[in-house]
CSV table of C-alpha atoms and ligand atoms in Angstrom, one decimal:
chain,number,residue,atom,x,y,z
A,3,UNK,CA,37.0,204.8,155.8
A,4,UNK,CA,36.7,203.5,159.4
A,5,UNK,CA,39.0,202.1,161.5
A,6,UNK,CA,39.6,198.2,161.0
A,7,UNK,CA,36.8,195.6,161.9
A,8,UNK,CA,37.5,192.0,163.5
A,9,UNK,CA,34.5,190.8,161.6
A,10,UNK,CA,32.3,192.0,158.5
A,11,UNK,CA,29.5,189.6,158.2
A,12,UNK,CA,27.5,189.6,154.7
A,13,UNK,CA,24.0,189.1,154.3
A,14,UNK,CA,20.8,189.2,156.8
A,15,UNK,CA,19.3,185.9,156.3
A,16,UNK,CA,19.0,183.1,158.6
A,17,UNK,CA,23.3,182.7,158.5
A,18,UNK,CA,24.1,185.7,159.0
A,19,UNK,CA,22.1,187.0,161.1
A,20,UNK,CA,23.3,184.0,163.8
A,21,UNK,CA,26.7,184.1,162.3
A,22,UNK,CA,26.1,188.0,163.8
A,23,UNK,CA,24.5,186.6,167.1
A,24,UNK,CA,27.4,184.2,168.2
A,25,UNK,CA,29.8,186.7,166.8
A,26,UNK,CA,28.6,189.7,168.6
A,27,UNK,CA,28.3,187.1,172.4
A,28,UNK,CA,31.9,186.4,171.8
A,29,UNK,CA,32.7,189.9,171.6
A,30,UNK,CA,33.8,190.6,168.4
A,31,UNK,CA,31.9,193.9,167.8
A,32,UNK,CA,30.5,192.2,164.5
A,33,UNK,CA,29.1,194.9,161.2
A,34,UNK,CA,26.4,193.2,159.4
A,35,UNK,CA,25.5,194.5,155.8
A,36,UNK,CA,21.7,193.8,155.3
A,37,UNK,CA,21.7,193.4,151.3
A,38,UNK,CA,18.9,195.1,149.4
A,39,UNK,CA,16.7,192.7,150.6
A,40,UNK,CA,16.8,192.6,154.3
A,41,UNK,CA,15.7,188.9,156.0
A,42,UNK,CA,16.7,186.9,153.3
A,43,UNK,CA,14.3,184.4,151.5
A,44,UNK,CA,12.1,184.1,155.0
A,45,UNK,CA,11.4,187.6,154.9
A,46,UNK,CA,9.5,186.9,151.3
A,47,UNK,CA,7.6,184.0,152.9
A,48,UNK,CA,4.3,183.7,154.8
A,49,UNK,CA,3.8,180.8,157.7
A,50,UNK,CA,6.8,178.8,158.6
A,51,UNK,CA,5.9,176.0,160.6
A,52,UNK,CA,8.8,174.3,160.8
A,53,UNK,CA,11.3,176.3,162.7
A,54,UNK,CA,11.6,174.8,166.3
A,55,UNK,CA,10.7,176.8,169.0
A,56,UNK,CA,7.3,177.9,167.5
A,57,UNK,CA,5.3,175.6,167.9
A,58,UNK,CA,2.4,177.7,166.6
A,59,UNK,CA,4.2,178.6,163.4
A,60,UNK,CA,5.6,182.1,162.9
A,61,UNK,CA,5.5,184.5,160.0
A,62,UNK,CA,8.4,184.7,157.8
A,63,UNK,CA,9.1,188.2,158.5
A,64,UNK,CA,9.0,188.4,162.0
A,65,UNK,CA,11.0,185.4,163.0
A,66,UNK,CA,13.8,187.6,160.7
A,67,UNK,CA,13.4,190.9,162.5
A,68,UNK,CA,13.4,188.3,166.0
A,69,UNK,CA,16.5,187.4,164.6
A,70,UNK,CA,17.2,190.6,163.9
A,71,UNK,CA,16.8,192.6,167.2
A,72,UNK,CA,18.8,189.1,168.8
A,73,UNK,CA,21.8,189.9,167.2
A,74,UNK,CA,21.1,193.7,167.9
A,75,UNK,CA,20.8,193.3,171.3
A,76,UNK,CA,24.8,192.1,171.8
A,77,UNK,CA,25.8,195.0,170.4
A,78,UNK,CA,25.6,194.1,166.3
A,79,UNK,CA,25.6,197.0,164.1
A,80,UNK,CA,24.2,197.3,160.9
A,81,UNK,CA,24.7,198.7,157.6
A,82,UNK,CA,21.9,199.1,154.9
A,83,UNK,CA,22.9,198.2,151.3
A,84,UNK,CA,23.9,195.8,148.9
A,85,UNK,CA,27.8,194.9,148.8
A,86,UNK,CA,29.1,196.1,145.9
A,87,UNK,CA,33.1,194.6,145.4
A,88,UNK,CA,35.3,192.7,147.9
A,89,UNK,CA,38.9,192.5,148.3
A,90,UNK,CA,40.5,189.4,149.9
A,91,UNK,CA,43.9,189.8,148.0
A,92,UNK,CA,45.5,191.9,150.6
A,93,UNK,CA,44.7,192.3,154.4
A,94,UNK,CA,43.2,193.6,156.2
A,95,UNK,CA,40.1,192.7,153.6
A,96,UNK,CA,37.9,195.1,152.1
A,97,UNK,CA,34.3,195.7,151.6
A,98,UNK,CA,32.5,198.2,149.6
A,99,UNK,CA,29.0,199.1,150.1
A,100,UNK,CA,27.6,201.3,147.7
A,101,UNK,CA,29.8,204.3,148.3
A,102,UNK,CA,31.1,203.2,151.7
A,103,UNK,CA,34.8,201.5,151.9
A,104,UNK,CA,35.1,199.4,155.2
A,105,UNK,CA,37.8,197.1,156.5
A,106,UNK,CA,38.0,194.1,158.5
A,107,UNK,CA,40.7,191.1,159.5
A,108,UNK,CA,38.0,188.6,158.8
A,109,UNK,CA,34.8,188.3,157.0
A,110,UNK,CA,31.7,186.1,157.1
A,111,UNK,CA,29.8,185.5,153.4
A,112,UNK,CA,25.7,184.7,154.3
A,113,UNK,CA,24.2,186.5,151.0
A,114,UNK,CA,22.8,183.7,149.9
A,115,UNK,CA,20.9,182.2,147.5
A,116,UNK,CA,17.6,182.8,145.2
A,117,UNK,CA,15.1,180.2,143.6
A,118,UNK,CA,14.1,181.7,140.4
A,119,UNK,CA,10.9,182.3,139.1
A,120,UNK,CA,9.0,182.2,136.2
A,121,UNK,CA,9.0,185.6,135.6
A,122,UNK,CA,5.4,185.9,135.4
A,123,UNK,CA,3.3,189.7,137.0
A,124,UNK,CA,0.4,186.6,138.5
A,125,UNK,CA,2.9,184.6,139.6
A,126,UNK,CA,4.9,187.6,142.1
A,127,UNK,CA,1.5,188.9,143.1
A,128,UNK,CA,0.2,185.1,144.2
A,129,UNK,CA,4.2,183.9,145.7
A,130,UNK,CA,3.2,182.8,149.6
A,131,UNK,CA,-0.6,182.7,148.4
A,132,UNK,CA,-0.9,179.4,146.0
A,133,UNK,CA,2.7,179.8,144.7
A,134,UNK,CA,6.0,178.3,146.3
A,135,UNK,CA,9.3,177.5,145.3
A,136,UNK,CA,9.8,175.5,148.2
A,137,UNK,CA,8.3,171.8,149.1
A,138,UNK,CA,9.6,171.5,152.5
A,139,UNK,CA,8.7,174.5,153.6
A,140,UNK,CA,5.2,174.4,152.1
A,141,UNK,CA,3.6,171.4,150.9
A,142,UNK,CA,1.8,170.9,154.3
A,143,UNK,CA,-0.5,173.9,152.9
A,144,UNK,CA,-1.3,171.6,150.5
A,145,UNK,CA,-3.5,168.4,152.3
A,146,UNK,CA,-5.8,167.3,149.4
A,147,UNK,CA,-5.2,169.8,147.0
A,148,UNK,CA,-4.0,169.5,143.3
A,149,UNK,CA,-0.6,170.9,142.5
A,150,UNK,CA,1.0,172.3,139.5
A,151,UNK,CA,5.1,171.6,139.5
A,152,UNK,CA,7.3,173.3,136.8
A,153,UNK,CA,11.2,171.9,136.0
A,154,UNK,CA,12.2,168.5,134.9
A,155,UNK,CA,15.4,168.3,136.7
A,156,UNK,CA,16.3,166.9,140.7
A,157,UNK,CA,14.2,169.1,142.5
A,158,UNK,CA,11.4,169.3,140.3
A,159,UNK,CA,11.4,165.5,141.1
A,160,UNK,CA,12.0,165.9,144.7
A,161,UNK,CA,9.5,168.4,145.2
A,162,UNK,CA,6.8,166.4,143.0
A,163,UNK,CA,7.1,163.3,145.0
A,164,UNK,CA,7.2,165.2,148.4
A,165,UNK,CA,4.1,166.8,147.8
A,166,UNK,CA,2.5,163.3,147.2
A,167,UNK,CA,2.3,162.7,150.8
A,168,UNK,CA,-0.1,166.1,150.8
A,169,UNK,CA,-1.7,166.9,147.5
A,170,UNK,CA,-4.5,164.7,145.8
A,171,UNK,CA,-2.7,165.1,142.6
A,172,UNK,CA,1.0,166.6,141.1
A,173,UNK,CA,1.4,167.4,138.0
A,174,UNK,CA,5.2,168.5,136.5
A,175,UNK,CA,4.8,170.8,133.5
A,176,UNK,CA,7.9,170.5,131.6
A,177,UNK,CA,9.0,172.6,128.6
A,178,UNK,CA,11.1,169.7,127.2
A,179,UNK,CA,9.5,165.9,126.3
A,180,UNK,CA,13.0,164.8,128.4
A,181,UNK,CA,13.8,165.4,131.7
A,182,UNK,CA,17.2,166.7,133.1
A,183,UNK,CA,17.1,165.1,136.7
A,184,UNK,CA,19.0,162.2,137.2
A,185,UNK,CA,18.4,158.8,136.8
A,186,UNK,CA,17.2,157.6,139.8
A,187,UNK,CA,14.8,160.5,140.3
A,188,UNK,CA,13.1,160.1,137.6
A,189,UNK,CA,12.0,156.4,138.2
A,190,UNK,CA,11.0,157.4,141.7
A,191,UNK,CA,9.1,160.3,140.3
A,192,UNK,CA,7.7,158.1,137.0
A,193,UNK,CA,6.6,155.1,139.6
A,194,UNK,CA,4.0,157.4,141.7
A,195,UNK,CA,0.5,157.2,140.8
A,196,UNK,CA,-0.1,160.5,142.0
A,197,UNK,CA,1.8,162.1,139.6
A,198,UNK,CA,0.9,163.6,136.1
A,199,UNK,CA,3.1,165.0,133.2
A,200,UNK,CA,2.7,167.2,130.8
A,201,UNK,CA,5.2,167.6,128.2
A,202,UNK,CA,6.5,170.5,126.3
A,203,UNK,CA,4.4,173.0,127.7
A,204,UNK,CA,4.9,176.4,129.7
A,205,UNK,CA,2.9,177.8,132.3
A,206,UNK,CA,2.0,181.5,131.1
A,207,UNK,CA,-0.1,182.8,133.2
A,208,UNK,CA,-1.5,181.9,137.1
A,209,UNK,CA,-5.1,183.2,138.2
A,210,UNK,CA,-6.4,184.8,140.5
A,211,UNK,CA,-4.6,187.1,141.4
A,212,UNK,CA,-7.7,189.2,142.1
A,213,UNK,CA,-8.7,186.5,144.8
A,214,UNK,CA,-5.6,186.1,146.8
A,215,UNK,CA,-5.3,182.5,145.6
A,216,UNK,CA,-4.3,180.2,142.8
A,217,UNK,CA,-7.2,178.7,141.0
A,218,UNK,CA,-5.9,177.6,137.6
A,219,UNK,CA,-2.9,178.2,135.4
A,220,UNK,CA,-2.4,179.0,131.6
A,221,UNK,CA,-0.7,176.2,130.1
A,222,UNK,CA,1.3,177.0,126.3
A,223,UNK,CA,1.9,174.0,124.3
A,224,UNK,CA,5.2,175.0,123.0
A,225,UNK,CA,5.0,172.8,119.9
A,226,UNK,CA,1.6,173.4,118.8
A,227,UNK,CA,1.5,176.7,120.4
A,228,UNK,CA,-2.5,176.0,122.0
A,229,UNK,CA,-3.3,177.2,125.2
A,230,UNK,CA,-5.6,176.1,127.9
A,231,UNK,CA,-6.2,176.5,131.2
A,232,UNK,CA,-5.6,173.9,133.7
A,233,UNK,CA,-7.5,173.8,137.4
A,234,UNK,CA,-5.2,173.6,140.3
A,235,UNK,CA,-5.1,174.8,143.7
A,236,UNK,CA,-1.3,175.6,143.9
A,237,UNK,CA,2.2,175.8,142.2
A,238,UNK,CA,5.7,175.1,143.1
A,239,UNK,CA,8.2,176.6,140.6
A,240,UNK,CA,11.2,174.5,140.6
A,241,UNK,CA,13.5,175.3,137.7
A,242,UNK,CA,16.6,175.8,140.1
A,243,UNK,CA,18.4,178.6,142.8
A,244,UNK,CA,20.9,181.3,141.6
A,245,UNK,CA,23.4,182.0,144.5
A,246,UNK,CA,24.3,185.6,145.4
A,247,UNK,CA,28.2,185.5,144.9
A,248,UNK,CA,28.8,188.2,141.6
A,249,UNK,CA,30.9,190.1,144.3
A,250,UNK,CA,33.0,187.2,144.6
A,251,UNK,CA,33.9,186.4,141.1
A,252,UNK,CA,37.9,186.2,141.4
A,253,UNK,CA,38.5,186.4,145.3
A,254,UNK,CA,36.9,183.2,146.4
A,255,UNK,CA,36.5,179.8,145.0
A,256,UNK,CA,33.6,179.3,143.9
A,257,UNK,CA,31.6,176.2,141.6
A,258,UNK,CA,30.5,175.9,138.1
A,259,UNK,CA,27.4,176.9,139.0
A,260,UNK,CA,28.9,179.9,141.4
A,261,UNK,CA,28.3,178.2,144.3
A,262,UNK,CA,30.9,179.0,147.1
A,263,UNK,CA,33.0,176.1,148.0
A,264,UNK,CA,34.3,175.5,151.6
A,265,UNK,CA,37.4,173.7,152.1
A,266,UNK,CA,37.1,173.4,155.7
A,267,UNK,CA,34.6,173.9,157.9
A,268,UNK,CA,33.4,177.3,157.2
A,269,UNK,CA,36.7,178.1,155.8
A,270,UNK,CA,37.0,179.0,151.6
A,271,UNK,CA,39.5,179.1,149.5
A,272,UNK,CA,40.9,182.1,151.7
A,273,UNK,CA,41.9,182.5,155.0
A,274,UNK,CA,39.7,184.0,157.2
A,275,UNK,CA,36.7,184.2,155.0
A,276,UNK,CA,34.3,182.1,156.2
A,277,UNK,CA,31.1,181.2,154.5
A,278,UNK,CA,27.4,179.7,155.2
A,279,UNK,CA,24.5,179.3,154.3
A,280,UNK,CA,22.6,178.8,151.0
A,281,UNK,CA,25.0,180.4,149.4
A,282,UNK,CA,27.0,176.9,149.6
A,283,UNK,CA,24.3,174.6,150.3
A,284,UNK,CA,22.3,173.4,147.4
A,285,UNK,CA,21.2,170.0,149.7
A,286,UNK,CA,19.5,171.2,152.3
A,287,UNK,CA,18.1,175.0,151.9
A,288,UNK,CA,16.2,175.3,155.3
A,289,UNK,CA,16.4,178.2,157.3
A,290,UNK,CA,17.2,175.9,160.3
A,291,UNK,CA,20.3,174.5,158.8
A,292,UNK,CA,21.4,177.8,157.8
A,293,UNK,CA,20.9,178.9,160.9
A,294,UNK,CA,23.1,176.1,162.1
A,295,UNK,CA,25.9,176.9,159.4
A,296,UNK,CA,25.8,180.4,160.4
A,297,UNK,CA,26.9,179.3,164.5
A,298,UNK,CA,29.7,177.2,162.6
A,299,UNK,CA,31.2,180.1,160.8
A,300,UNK,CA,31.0,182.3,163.8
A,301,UNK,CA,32.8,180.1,166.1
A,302,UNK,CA,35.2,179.8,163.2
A,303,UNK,CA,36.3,182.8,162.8
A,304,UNK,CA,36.5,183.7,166.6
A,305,UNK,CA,39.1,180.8,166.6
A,306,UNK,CA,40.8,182.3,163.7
A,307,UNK,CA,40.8,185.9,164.8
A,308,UNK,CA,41.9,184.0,167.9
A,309,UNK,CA,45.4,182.2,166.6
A,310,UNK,CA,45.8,185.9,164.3
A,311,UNK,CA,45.8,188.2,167.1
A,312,UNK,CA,48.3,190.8,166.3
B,414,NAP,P1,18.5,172.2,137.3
B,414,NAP,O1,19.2,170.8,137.3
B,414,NAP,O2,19.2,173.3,136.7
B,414,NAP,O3,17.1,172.0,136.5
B,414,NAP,C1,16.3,173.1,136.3
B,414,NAP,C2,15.1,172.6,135.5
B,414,NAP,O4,14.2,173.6,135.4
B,414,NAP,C3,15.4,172.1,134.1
B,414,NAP,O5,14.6,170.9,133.8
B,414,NAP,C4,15.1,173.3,133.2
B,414,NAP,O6,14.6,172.9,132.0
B,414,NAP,C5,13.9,173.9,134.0
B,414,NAP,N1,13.9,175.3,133.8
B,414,NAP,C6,14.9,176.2,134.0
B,414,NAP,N2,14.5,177.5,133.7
B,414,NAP,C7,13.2,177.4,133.4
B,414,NAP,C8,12.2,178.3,133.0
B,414,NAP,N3,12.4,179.6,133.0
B,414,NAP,N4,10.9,177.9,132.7
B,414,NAP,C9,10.7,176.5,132.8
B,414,NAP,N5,11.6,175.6,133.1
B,414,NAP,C10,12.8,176.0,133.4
B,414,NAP,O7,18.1,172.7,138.8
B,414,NAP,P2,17.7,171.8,140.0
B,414,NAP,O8,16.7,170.7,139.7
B,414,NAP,O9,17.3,172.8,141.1
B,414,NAP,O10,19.1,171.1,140.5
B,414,NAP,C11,20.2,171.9,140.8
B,414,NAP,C12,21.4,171.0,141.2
B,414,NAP,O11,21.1,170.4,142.5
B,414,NAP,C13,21.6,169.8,140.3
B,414,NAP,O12,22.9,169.6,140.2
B,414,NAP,C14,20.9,168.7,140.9
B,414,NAP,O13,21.4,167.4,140.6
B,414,NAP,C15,21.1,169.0,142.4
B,414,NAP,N6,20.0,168.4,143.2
B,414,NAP,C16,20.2,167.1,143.8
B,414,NAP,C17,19.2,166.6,144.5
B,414,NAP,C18,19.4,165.2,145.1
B,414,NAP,O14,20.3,164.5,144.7
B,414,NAP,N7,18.6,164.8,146.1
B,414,NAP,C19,18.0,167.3,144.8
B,414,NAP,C20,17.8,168.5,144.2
B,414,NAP,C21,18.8,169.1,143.4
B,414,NAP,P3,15.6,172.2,130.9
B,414,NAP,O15,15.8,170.8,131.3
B,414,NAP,O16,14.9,172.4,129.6
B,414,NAP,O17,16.9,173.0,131.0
C-alpha cells in the first residue's frame, strides 16, 4: 500500500492517456494503469489517417506511445497490469492491480471498449490487413474494392452504406433472413444499389492469410449447410462492441449493455469518478473524440479535487 493518490486514471487509450496529460499539467501527480493491452484499440491498428495533426497519416502504435511519452513527460507514472476490483463505497477509493492495492481521492475510468470479432485464426492474422471493424477509420483503404460486411443490426448498416462512397460493391452477410437494426437503417441500407445481401449465412473462414491480404471469404449457408467461397477484397466485422467495465459491476452505474453512464459531464453515478471514452460512447468511437472526452474528465476532476481539498 502507498500513500493516497489525487488521481488514479484507468486505461491507456486515447482517454486516458490525455485524461493523464491535462491531469499531470495541472499538477495532480496522476498514476495511470496501462491494462493488459497497452494503447487501447489504436495500438491494434495500422494507418490512421484521420487524426489531425498528421497530415501524412500515422501508425496506430506510435501515435499511442506519442501519447504515451506526452503524458510521461509532465511527470505521469505508470503502472503495468490489468485492474482487477475497485472500491468506490468508501473513500479514499481503492484500486487493485493484480496483487498491488493503491488508493486515491479521485479516479478517472478510460478502459474502454472492444469490437468483437468473429473468432476466426484467418481473421486475427489478416485484422489491419483486409479486415476491420471500423468504417470510419478504414473504408478510405477501400476506393474501388468489393467489401464483405458481417451484422444485421445499426452498425452493420452504418458501416455498409459508408463504405458505398468507397467500395465498388458491399455486401452484408447476415446469419438471420431479418435484420436487427432499426427501422430507418435498414431502408437507407435496402435503398443503395451498391449493396448486396446474403441471408442466413456465416463467414467461416477469410484467405489469405499466407499473402498478407484478404482475397475471398468462406461463406456457410446455415440452412442448407453449403459452402462457397466468395471473392472480395476486404471485410468489416460489425456484430457489435463489448465495453471493458467487469470491474465495475456494483460500484458504478452502468447500462444494460454495461455501458458506463455519466450523469454529468464526466461525472458517474459516484462522486469523484469520472469516466470517458468508449467505454461510454457507443455514438462516436473515434480516437479523436476520445481524446476530447478524456481533456473533459481531467479538467473535471481537478475542479472536484479542487472544491474537496482537505
Ligand atoms: P447489435 O445491435 O448488438 O447488433 C449486432 C449484430 O451482429 C446483430 O445483427 C447480430 O445478429 C450480429 N452478430 C452478433 N454476434 C455475431 C457473430 N458472432 N457472428 C455473426 N453475427 C453476429 O450491435 P450494433 O449494431 O453494434 O449496435 C449496438 C447499439 O448501438 C444498438 O443499440 C444500436 O441501435 C446502436 N447504434 C446506433 C446507431 C445510430 O443510431 N446511428 C449506429 C450504430 C449503433 P442477430 O441479429 O442474429 O443477433
Amino acid at each position: 500500500m502507498t500513500g493516497i493518490e489525487n488521481v488514479i486514471i484507468l486505461g491507456s487509450g486515447c482517454a486516458g492517456l490525455t485524461a493523464a496529460v491535462y491531469a499531470a499539467r495541472a499538477n495532480l501527480n496522476p498514476l495511470l494503469v496501462e491494462g493488459s493491452s497497452p494503447g487501447g484499440q489504436l495500438a491494434l491498428t495500422t494507418e490512421v489517417e484521420n487524426y489531425p495533426g498528421f497530415p501524412e497519416g500515422i501508425q496506430g502504435p506510435e501515435l499511442m506511445e506519442r501519447m504515451k511519452k506526452q503524458a510521461a513527460r509532465f511527470g505521469t507514472r505508470f503502472v503495468a497490469g490489468d485492474v482487477t476490483r475497485i472500491d468506490v463505497k468508501a473513500r479514499p477509493f481503492t484500486v487493485e492491480v493484480e496483487d498491488k492495492s493503491y488508493q486515491a481521492r479521485s479516479l478517472i475510468v478510460a478502459t474502454g471498449a472492444n469490437a468483437k470479432y468473429i473468432g476466426l485464426p484467418s481473421e486475427r492474422a489478416l485484422v489491419g490487413h483486409g479486415v476491420s471493424a471500423c468504417a470510419t477509420c478504414d473504408a478510405f483503404f477501400f476506393k474501388g474494392k468489393e467489401v464483405v460486411v458481417v451484422g444485421g443490426g445499426d452498425t452493420a448498416m452504418e458501416e455498409a452504406t459508408f463504405l458505398t462512397k468507397f467500395a465498388s460493391q458491399v455486401t452484408v452477410v447476415h446469419r438471420r433472413d431479418a435484420l436487427r437494426a432499426s427501422k430507418i437503417m435498414q431502408e437507407r441500407a435496402r435503398a443503395n444499389p451498391k449493396i448486396a445481401w446474403v441471408w442466413n449465412s456465416a463467414v467461416v473462414e477469410i484467405k489469405d492469410p499466407a499473402k498478407k491480404q484478404v482475397t475471398s471469404v468462406r461463406l456457410k449457408d446455415l440452412v442448407t449447410g453449403a459452402e462457397r467461397d466468395f471473392p472480395c477484397q476486404g471485410i468489416f466485422v460489425a456484430i457489435g462492441h463489448e465495453p471493458s467495465t467487469s470491474f465495475l459491476k456494483g460500484q458504478v452505474e452502468l447500462d444494460q449493455k454495461g455501458y458506463l453512464v455519466l450523469k454529468k459531464g464526466t461525472q458517474t453515478s459516484v462522486e469523484g469518478v469520472f469516466g470517458c471514452g468508449d467505454i461510454h460512447d457507443i455514438r462516436y468511437k473515434q480516437a479523436v473524440t476520445a481524446a476530447g472526452w478524456g481533456c473533459m474528465a481531467a479538467i473535471d476532476c481537478e475542479r472536484y479535487l479542487e472544491e474537496h481539498r482537505e
